[in-house]
Coordinates of C-alpha atoms in Angstrom, one line a residue:
M120 CA 25.2 31.9 -19.3
A121 CA 21.7 30.7 -19.8
H122 CA 22.2 27.6 -16.7
Q123 CA 23.1 30.7 -14.3
M124 CA 19.8 33.0 -14.1
E125 CA 17.6 33.1 -11.3
P126 CA 13.7 31.3 -11.6
D127 CA 12.1 34.5 -11.1
R128 CA 14.0 36.3 -13.9
V129 CA 13.3 32.5 -16.3
A130 CA 9.2 32.8 -14.9
S131 CA 9.0 36.3 -15.7
I132 CA 10.0 35.6 -19.3
M133 CA 8.1 33.2 -20.1
L134 CA 4.9 35.0 -18.3
S135 CA 5.5 37.7 -20.1
W136 CA 4.8 35.8 -24.0
H137 CA 0.7 35.2 -22.1
S138 CA -0.2 38.3 -20.8
L139 CA 0.7 37.5 -17.6
E140 CA 3.2 39.4 -14.8
L141 CA 5.2 37.9 -12.3
V142 CA 3.5 37.9 -8.2
S143 CA 6.2 35.5 -6.5
C144 CA 8.3 33.3 -7.0
R145 CA 9.4 30.5 -4.6
K146 CA 11.6 27.7 -4.5
I147 CA 10.3 24.2 -3.2
Q148 CA 12.7 21.6 -4.4
T149 CA 15.9 21.1 -5.6
L150 CA 15.8 18.4 -8.5
W151 CA 18.0 15.4 -8.2
A152 CA 21.2 15.6 -8.2
G153 CA 21.8 19.5 -8.6
Y154 CA 19.6 20.2 -11.7
G155 CA 17.9 22.7 -11.0
S156 CA 14.5 23.1 -8.6
I157 CA 10.9 23.6 -8.7
C158 CA 9.6 26.7 -8.0
E159 CA 5.3 27.7 -6.8
V160 CA 4.8 31.0 -8.8
R161 CA 1.9 33.4 -8.6
A162 CA 1.4 35.2 -11.7
R163 CA -1.3 37.9 -12.8
A164 CA -3.0 38.8 -16.1
T165 CA -2.8 41.7 -17.5
T166 CA -5.5 41.1 -19.8
A167 CA -8.8 39.7 -19.9
A168 CA -8.0 37.4 -22.5
A169 CA -5.2 35.9 -20.9
A170 CA -7.1 36.1 -17.4
A171 CA -9.4 34.0 -19.6
E172 CA -6.6 31.2 -21.1
V173 CA -5.6 30.5 -17.5
R174 CA -8.2 29.6 -16.1
R175 CA -9.6 27.7 -18.9
L176 CA -6.4 25.6 -18.2
C177 CA -7.1 25.4 -14.5
R178 CA -10.6 24.0 -14.8
M179 CA -9.0 21.8 -17.6
D180 CA -6.6 20.3 -14.4
S181 CA -9.2 20.1 -12.2
G182 CA -12.5 18.5 -13.6
G183 CA -14.2 22.4 -13.5
N184 CA -13.5 23.4 -10.8
A185 CA -11.2 27.0 -10.6
R186 CA -9.7 26.7 -7.0
A187 CA -6.1 27.7 -8.3
A188 CA -7.1 30.4 -10.4
G189 CA -8.2 33.6 -8.2
E190 CA -10.9 36.1 -7.8
D191 CA -7.9 38.9 -8.5
N192 CA -6.6 37.4 -11.3
T193 CA -3.8 35.3 -9.7
F194 CA -2.9 32.5 -11.1
A195 CA -0.6 29.9 -9.3
L196 CA 1.6 28.0 -11.6
I197 CA 4.7 25.7 -11.2
L198 CA 8.1 26.1 -12.6
K199 CA 10.5 23.2 -13.5
L200 CA 13.5 24.7 -14.2
V201 CA 16.4 21.9 -15.2
A202 CA 19.7 23.8 -15.4
P203 CA 22.7 21.1 -14.9
P204 CA 25.2 22.1 -12.0
P205 CA 28.5 24.3 -13.5
G206 CA 31.0 22.6 -14.5
G207 CA 29.0 18.9 -14.7
P208 CA 29.0 16.6 -17.9
Q209 CA 28.3 18.3 -20.9
C210 CA 24.7 17.2 -23.0
H211 CA 24.0 20.2 -25.1
Q212 CA 20.3 19.4 -26.7
G213 CA 21.8 19.8 -30.0
N214 CA 24.6 16.8 -29.5
G215 CA 24.2 14.5 -27.0
G216 CA 26.8 15.2 -24.9
E217 CA 30.0 12.6 -24.4
D218 CA 28.7 9.1 -24.4
G219 CA 30.2 7.8 -21.3
D220 CA 28.4 9.9 -18.8
E221 CA 25.5 7.3 -19.7
G222 CA 24.1 8.6 -15.8
H223 CA 23.8 12.1 -16.7
L224 CA 22.5 11.7 -20.8
R225 CA 19.7 9.9 -18.9
K226 CA 18.7 12.8 -16.6
M227 CA 19.3 15.3 -19.6
L228 CA 16.9 13.5 -21.7
S229 CA 14.6 12.4 -19.7
Y230 CA 14.1 16.1 -19.2
E231 CA 13.3 17.4 -22.6
V232 CA 11.0 13.6 -22.6
E233 CA 9.0 15.2 -20.0
Q234 CA 8.3 18.3 -22.5
H235 CA 7.0 17.0 -24.9
F236 CA 4.4 15.1 -22.5
Y237 CA 2.8 18.3 -20.9
D238 CA 3.4 19.7 -24.1
A239 CA 1.8 17.6 -26.9
L240 CA 0.2 14.4 -24.9
A241 CA -1.2 15.6 -21.9
P242 CA -3.8 17.9 -23.0
R243 CA -5.1 14.7 -25.1
L244 CA -5.8 13.2 -21.6
D245 CA -9.6 13.2 -20.0
P246 CA -8.6 15.5 -16.9
D247 CA -11.9 13.6 -14.6
R248 CA -10.2 10.8 -15.5
A249 CA -6.6 11.1 -15.5
A250 CA -5.5 14.5 -14.1
V251 CA -1.6 15.8 -14.8
A252 CA -0.6 19.3 -14.7
R253 CA -1.0 21.4 -17.8
C254 CA 1.5 23.0 -19.6
L255 CA 1.2 27.2 -20.4
A256 CA 5.0 28.0 -21.9
S257 CA 7.5 26.2 -22.5
T258 CA 11.6 26.3 -23.9
R259 CA 10.7 24.0 -26.3
D260 CA 9.1 26.1 -28.1
A261 CA 10.0 29.3 -27.3
A262 CA 12.0 30.1 -30.4
G263 CA 10.9 33.4 -31.8
K264 CA 9.9 34.6 -28.6
P265 CA 10.7 38.2 -27.0
R266 CA 13.5 37.2 -24.6
A267 CA 13.9 34.0 -25.6
G268 CA 17.2 33.5 -26.8
E269 CA 18.5 34.4 -23.1
L270 CA 16.7 31.8 -22.0
L271 CA 17.5 29.6 -25.5
D272 CA 21.8 30.5 -25.3
G273 CA 23.8 27.7 -24.6
G274 CA 20.8 25.3 -24.9
R275 CA 21.8 24.1 -21.2
M276 CA 18.6 25.2 -19.7
I277 CA 14.7 23.0 -19.8
A278 CA 11.8 25.1 -18.5
T279 CA 8.4 24.7 -18.4
L280 CA 6.3 26.3 -16.7
M281 CA 2.1 24.1 -16.6
T282 CA -0.4 24.6 -13.7
D283 CA -0.4 23.9 -10.0
L284 CA -2.1 20.5 -9.0
R285 CA -2.4 21.5 -5.3
P286 CA -4.9 23.5 -4.8
D287 CA -7.1 20.7 -6.2
F288 CA -4.9 17.7 -4.6
P289 CA -4.2 18.8 -2.0
V290 CA -2.1 15.6 0.0
A291 CA 1.5 15.1 -1.0
A292 CA 1.1 11.6 -0.6
G293 CA 4.3 11.1 -0.8
E294 CA 5.5 13.2 1.4
R295 CA 7.5 10.9 3.5
R296 CA 10.4 9.6 1.5
R297 CA 8.9 5.9 0.1
A298 CA 6.1 6.2 1.4
R299 CA 2.6 3.7 1.6
L300 CA -0.3 5.0 0.5
G301 CA -3.9 4.4 2.1
A302 CA -6.3 2.2 0.6
R303 CA -8.0 4.9 -0.9
Q304 CA -5.5 6.3 -2.6
V305 CA -4.4 2.8 -4.0
H306 CA -7.7 2.2 -5.8
A307 CA -7.6 6.0 -7.3
A308 CA -3.8 5.3 -8.3
L309 CA -5.1 2.3 -10.4
D310 CA -8.0 4.1 -11.5
W311 CA -5.3 6.8 -12.5
L312 CA -3.2 4.4 -14.5
A313 CA -6.0 2.3 -16.0
A314 CA -6.9 5.7 -17.7
F315 CA -4.0 6.8 -18.7
H316 CA -3.1 3.0 -19.9
G317 CA -6.0 2.8 -21.7
A318 CA -6.1 6.4 -23.6
S319 CA -2.5 6.6 -24.0
R320 CA -2.9 2.6 -25.8
T321 CA -4.3 4.4 -29.2
W322 CA -1.8 6.6 -29.6
V323 CA 0.7 3.7 -30.1
P324 CA -0.6 3.3 -33.4
E325 CA -0.9 6.4 -34.9
E326 CA 3.3 6.2 -34.1
E327 CA 3.1 5.5 -38.3
S328 CA 7.2 5.8 -38.0
R329 CA 9.0 5.7 -34.7
R330 CA 11.6 7.8 -35.6
G331 CA 11.0 10.3 -33.0
L332 CA 10.7 8.4 -29.9
V333 CA 13.9 8.7 -27.8
R334 CA 16.5 5.5 -27.7
P335 CA 18.1 4.6 -25.0
P336 CA 20.6 7.6 -23.4
L337 CA 23.9 6.1 -25.2
E338 CA 22.4 5.5 -28.7
E339 CA 20.7 8.7 -28.6
A340 CA 23.5 10.5 -28.7
H341 CA 25.4 8.9 -31.7
R342 CA 22.4 9.5 -33.6
R343 CA 22.2 13.7 -32.7
R344 CA 25.8 13.4 -33.5
R345 CA 24.6 12.0 -36.9
G346 CA 22.4 14.8 -36.8
E347 CA 19.0 12.6 -35.7
R348 CA 17.2 12.8 -33.0
G349 CA 13.9 11.6 -30.9
A350 CA 11.6 14.6 -29.5
G351 CA 9.0 12.6 -28.7
A352 CA 8.3 10.2 -25.0
W353 CA 10.8 7.5 -24.0
L354 CA 11.1 4.0 -27.2
N355 CA 11.0 2.0 -24.0
G356 CA 9.3 3.6 -20.6
G357 CA 11.1 3.5 -17.6
Y358 CA 15.0 3.9 -16.4
T359 CA 14.9 0.6 -15.1
Y360 CA 14.9 -1.8 -18.2
L361 CA 18.1 -3.7 -18.9
A362 CA 19.6 -2.3 -22.1
T363 CA 20.5 0.6 -20.5
R364 CA 21.4 -0.9 -16.5
R365 CA 23.8 -3.8 -18.2
K366 CA 26.6 -2.4 -15.8
E367 CA 24.5 -3.5 -12.6
Y368 CA 23.4 -6.2 -14.2
A369 CA 26.9 -7.1 -14.9
A370 CA 27.5 -7.0 -11.3
L371 CA 25.0 -8.9 -10.1
A372 CA 26.2 -11.6 -12.7
A373 CA 29.4 -11.8 -11.1
D374 CA 28.1 -11.5 -7.5
A375 CA 27.7 -15.6 -5.6
G376 CA 27.3 -14.2 -2.3
S377 CA 23.7 -13.2 -4.1
E378 CA 20.5 -15.5 -4.4
W379 CA 19.5 -14.1 -7.7
S380 CA 22.5 -13.9 -9.3
A381 CA 22.8 -17.7 -11.4
V382 CA 19.1 -18.0 -10.7
L383 CA 18.5 -14.6 -13.1
C384 CA 21.9 -14.5 -14.7
D385 CA 23.0 -17.8 -15.9
P386 CA 21.9 -18.5 -19.7
M387 CA 18.1 -20.4 -19.7
E388 CA 19.1 -22.7 -21.7
S389 CA 22.1 -25.6 -22.2
S390 CA 23.9 -23.5 -24.3
P391 CA 26.2 -21.1 -22.3
D392 CA 25.4 -17.8 -24.8
G393 CA 22.2 -18.6 -24.2
P394 CA 19.9 -16.1 -22.6
S395 CA 19.3 -15.7 -19.0
V396 CA 15.7 -15.4 -17.9
A397 CA 16.6 -11.6 -17.0
E398 CA 17.5 -11.3 -20.6
R399 CA 14.6 -12.8 -21.8
V400 CA 12.1 -10.7 -19.9
A401 CA 13.8 -7.7 -21.0
E402 CA 13.6 -9.0 -24.2
L403 CA 9.5 -9.6 -24.1
L404 CA 8.9 -6.2 -21.9
A405 CA 10.8 -4.1 -24.2
P406 CA 9.1 -2.2 -27.6
R407 CA 10.3 -2.5 -30.8
L408 CA 10.8 -0.8 -33.5
G409 CA 8.5 -1.0 -36.4
S410 CA 6.7 -4.4 -34.6
G411 CA 3.4 -3.1 -34.9
G412 CA 3.6 -2.8 -38.6
D413 CA 5.6 -4.7 -40.3
G414 CA 4.3 -8.5 -38.7
G415 CA 6.8 -9.0 -36.4
S416 CA 8.2 -12.2 -34.5
S417 CA 5.2 -13.7 -32.6
R418 CA 6.8 -12.4 -29.9
D419 CA 5.9 -8.9 -31.2
R420 CA 2.8 -9.8 -32.2
E421 CA 1.6 -11.3 -28.6
R422 CA 3.4 -8.1 -27.2
E423 CA 2.3 -5.4 -29.0
P424 CA -2.0 -4.8 -29.2
Y425 CA -1.1 -4.5 -24.8
V426 CA 1.7 -1.9 -26.0
S427 CA 1.2 2.2 -24.6
Y428 CA 2.4 4.5 -22.7
I429 CA 3.9 3.8 -19.3
H430 CA 4.6 6.9 -16.9
G431 CA 7.6 5.1 -15.9
D432 CA 8.3 5.9 -12.2
V433 CA 5.0 5.6 -10.2
K434 CA 5.3 5.4 -7.0
S435 CA 3.7 7.8 -3.9
E436 CA 6.6 10.5 -4.3
N437 CA 5.2 11.7 -7.6
L438 CA 1.2 11.9 -7.0
F439 CA -0.6 14.4 -5.2
A440 CA -4.1 13.0 -3.8
T441 CA -8.2 15.0 -3.2
A442 CA -8.5 15.2 0.9
A443 CA -10.6 12.6 0.7
G444 CA -8.0 9.9 -1.2
D445 CA -11.1 9.4 -3.8
R446 CA -8.8 10.7 -6.8
V447 CA -5.0 11.3 -7.6
A448 CA -3.3 13.1 -10.1
F449 CA 1.0 11.9 -10.7
F450 CA 3.6 14.0 -12.4
D451 CA 6.9 13.6 -13.2
F452 CA 6.7 12.4 -16.3
Q453 CA 10.3 12.3 -16.9
Y454 CA 10.6 8.2 -18.4
V455 CA 7.0 8.4 -20.4
G456 CA 7.5 6.6 -22.8
L457 CA 6.0 2.4 -24.3
G458 CA 5.9 -0.5 -22.2
L459 CA 3.2 -2.6 -20.7
G460 CA 0.6 -1.2 -18.2
V461 CA 1.9 -3.8 -16.0
C462 CA 5.2 -2.3 -15.5
D463 CA 3.8 0.8 -14.0
L464 CA 2.3 -1.2 -10.6
A465 CA 5.2 -3.4 -10.1
K466 CA 7.3 -0.5 -9.3
L467 CA 3.8 1.0 -7.6
F468 CA 2.4 -2.2 -5.9
T469 CA 6.5 -3.0 -4.1
C470 CA 7.5 0.2 -3.8
S471 CA 3.8 2.5 -2.5
V472 CA 1.6 -0.3 -1.4
P473 CA 0.8 -1.4 2.1
L474 CA 2.3 -5.3 2.3
G475 CA -1.4 -5.9 4.3
L476 CA -2.9 -5.3 0.9
L477 CA -0.9 -7.8 -1.4
L478 CA -0.9 -10.9 1.5
T479 CA -4.0 -10.6 2.7
G480 CA -3.5 -10.0 7.0
C481 CA -0.2 -9.7 7.3
D482 CA 1.3 -6.2 8.2
D483 CA 4.9 -7.2 9.1
A484 CA 7.6 -8.3 6.3
R485 CA 9.6 -10.5 8.4
D486 CA 6.4 -12.7 8.4
V487 CA 6.2 -13.4 4.6
P488 CA 6.7 -17.0 3.9
E489 CA 10.2 -17.7 1.2
E490 CA 7.8 -18.4 -1.2
L491 CA 4.2 -17.0 -2.3
R492 CA 1.7 -18.0 -5.0
M493 CA -0.3 -14.5 -6.0
D494 CA -2.1 -13.7 -2.6
R495 CA -6.9 -13.1 -2.8
G496 CA -5.7 -9.3 -2.0
E497 CA -3.2 -9.4 -4.5
R498 CA -5.3 -10.8 -7.5
T499 CA -8.0 -8.7 -6.3
L500 CA -5.9 -4.8 -6.7
L501 CA -4.6 -7.3 -10.3
K502 CA -8.8 -7.6 -11.0
Y503 CA -9.7 -4.2 -10.1
Y504 CA -7.1 -2.5 -12.8
H505 CA -7.6 -4.5 -15.4
R506 CA -11.4 -4.1 -15.4
R507 CA -11.3 -0.5 -15.3
L508 CA -8.2 -1.2 -18.2
L509 CA -11.4 -3.3 -20.3
G510 CA -13.8 -0.5 -19.9
L511 CA -12.4 1.5 -22.0
G512 CA -12.0 -1.1 -24.7
Q513 CA -8.8 -0.1 -26.2
F514 CA -6.9 -3.1 -26.1
G515 CA -6.1 -6.3 -27.9
T516 CA -5.6 -7.2 -30.9
D517 CA -9.5 -5.7 -32.1
G518 CA -9.9 -4.2 -29.0
S519 CA -11.8 -7.0 -27.9
G520 CA -9.8 -6.9 -24.1
Y521 CA -7.1 -8.1 -22.8
D522 CA -7.0 -12.3 -21.7
W523 CA -6.4 -12.5 -18.1
E524 CA -4.2 -15.2 -18.5
L525 CA -2.1 -13.2 -20.0
F526 CA -2.6 -10.2 -18.7
V527 CA -1.3 -12.3 -15.0
R528 CA 1.7 -13.7 -17.5
H529 CA 2.5 -10.1 -17.9
W530 CA 2.4 -9.1 -14.8
E531 CA 5.1 -11.9 -13.7
A532 CA 7.3 -10.8 -16.3
A533 CA 7.6 -7.1 -14.6
L534 CA 7.8 -8.5 -11.1
V535 CA 11.0 -10.7 -12.5
D536 CA 12.3 -7.2 -14.2
W537 CA 11.6 -5.7 -11.4
L538 CA 13.5 -7.8 -8.6
R539 CA 16.6 -8.0 -11.3
F540 CA 16.5 -3.5 -11.2
Q541 CA 16.1 -3.7 -7.3
M542 CA 19.1 -7.1 -6.8
S543 CA 21.6 -5.3 -9.1
W544 CA 20.9 -1.3 -7.7
G545 CA 18.9 -1.0 -4.1
V546 CA 15.9 -2.8 -3.0
W547 CA 12.8 -0.9 -0.8
G548 CA 9.5 -1.6 -0.3
N549 CA 8.1 -4.8 -0.4
T550 CA 10.8 -6.1 -1.3
E551 CA 10.2 -9.4 0.6
W552 CA 6.6 -10.2 -1.1
L553 CA 8.8 -9.1 -4.3
E554 CA 10.5 -11.6 -3.8
A555 CA 8.5 -14.8 -2.3
R556 CA 6.2 -13.7 -5.4
V557 CA 9.6 -13.9 -8.2
R558 CA 10.4 -17.4 -6.1
S559 CA 7.6 -19.1 -7.1
I560 CA 6.7 -17.3 -10.2
L561 CA 10.7 -18.7 -11.4
R562 CA 9.3 -22.4 -10.5
D563 CA 6.0 -22.2 -12.0
E564 CA 7.1 -24.6 -15.1
G565 CA 4.3 -22.9 -16.9
F566 CA 6.4 -19.4 -16.7
R567 CA 9.2 -20.9 -17.8
K568 CA 8.1 -22.1 -20.9
W569 CA 6.0 -19.5 -21.7
L570 CA 9.2 -17.4 -21.3
L571 CA 10.7 -19.8 -23.9
E572 CA 8.1 -19.8 -26.2
S573 CA 6.3 -17.6 -26.5

């Protein structure tokens, strides 16, 4: 079967499409749950034209520097090879797999989404503002190429060959699992996110029809059996949103021992069938099909001018930094899709920003107060991102901006939503800070009124 092919054979076939030959292929990481591997590849150009093409890609990655390209026409590349474990759940790209295995569907769809990002979206980013790897070859567009049938047999293997970010971004900021970033790296990450959110904001109106966006896993599986399929990014960026976390949410709602069970899961209004705080927040944050062009609800009209593409899994483990820490490059775009940029910030702040940058003078989670309004440190970081974002001039109904007060409301909603996921799935990072902030947010009558009426 194709999913049993060795990485060096996969790399050799894909390199041959660009007149490159394999020098070496070494596995450096195993994908989550044994779904494949990431390999560092060294390739040599066999023609001058091939060398020029790969040098062009490497220069795009590094803003004019070509350290990834050797003087002997050899090049540093990365192969991401997705091959589900033999005997595991089936999820052929053509039919979406079994309905009941939502986790497996989510993984396989996420790898398709990532290929779309590297093929179609990454080339649109300014590498000096938002550096990402560049795709050289992938199974997404392999049909008709030499020996492509060996890769595509069975439809279970997804392979992407891309440039290596590490020559220009040598610091693996998340080398230690769940590591905190340094202050310069935090600001560099905010620079990258502002540039990505700002640039991708212009892509959203181009989606005249959002039929190509990938739906939540079980819905996408139904579509594929009907002969339809998403082939772009996720309709809802990220992997934590409520529509795909109903089992975890039900468990939280039933957990009488959790402080957050009633607070997040009980109906907000007097009706026993009314939505909960968590459901209201999820509704507010979720992009809607067709809501950008048909008038939509007042909630849609308020949200849509600020929707961009989001990374969907922002954390230290998913970025490399320069030695000076003044620039970063993100990777792992499995959950890229539509959303509000503050959702990326909520995870970054909770999981990878030092507590002392959020709560001035506090470096110990035991010293976080029970309830916490926005501190000067948190505000400073948000203002920094907000200023960078507005500098791109792409937000608002007429591109005029993103009102600070509305931005803060969106931010608060994103914090509530991220806490809902952590409390129902598992906690890590600055959770004490997150809980204290959400206690304050939910006791703010202004926020609750906005949540009900906006």
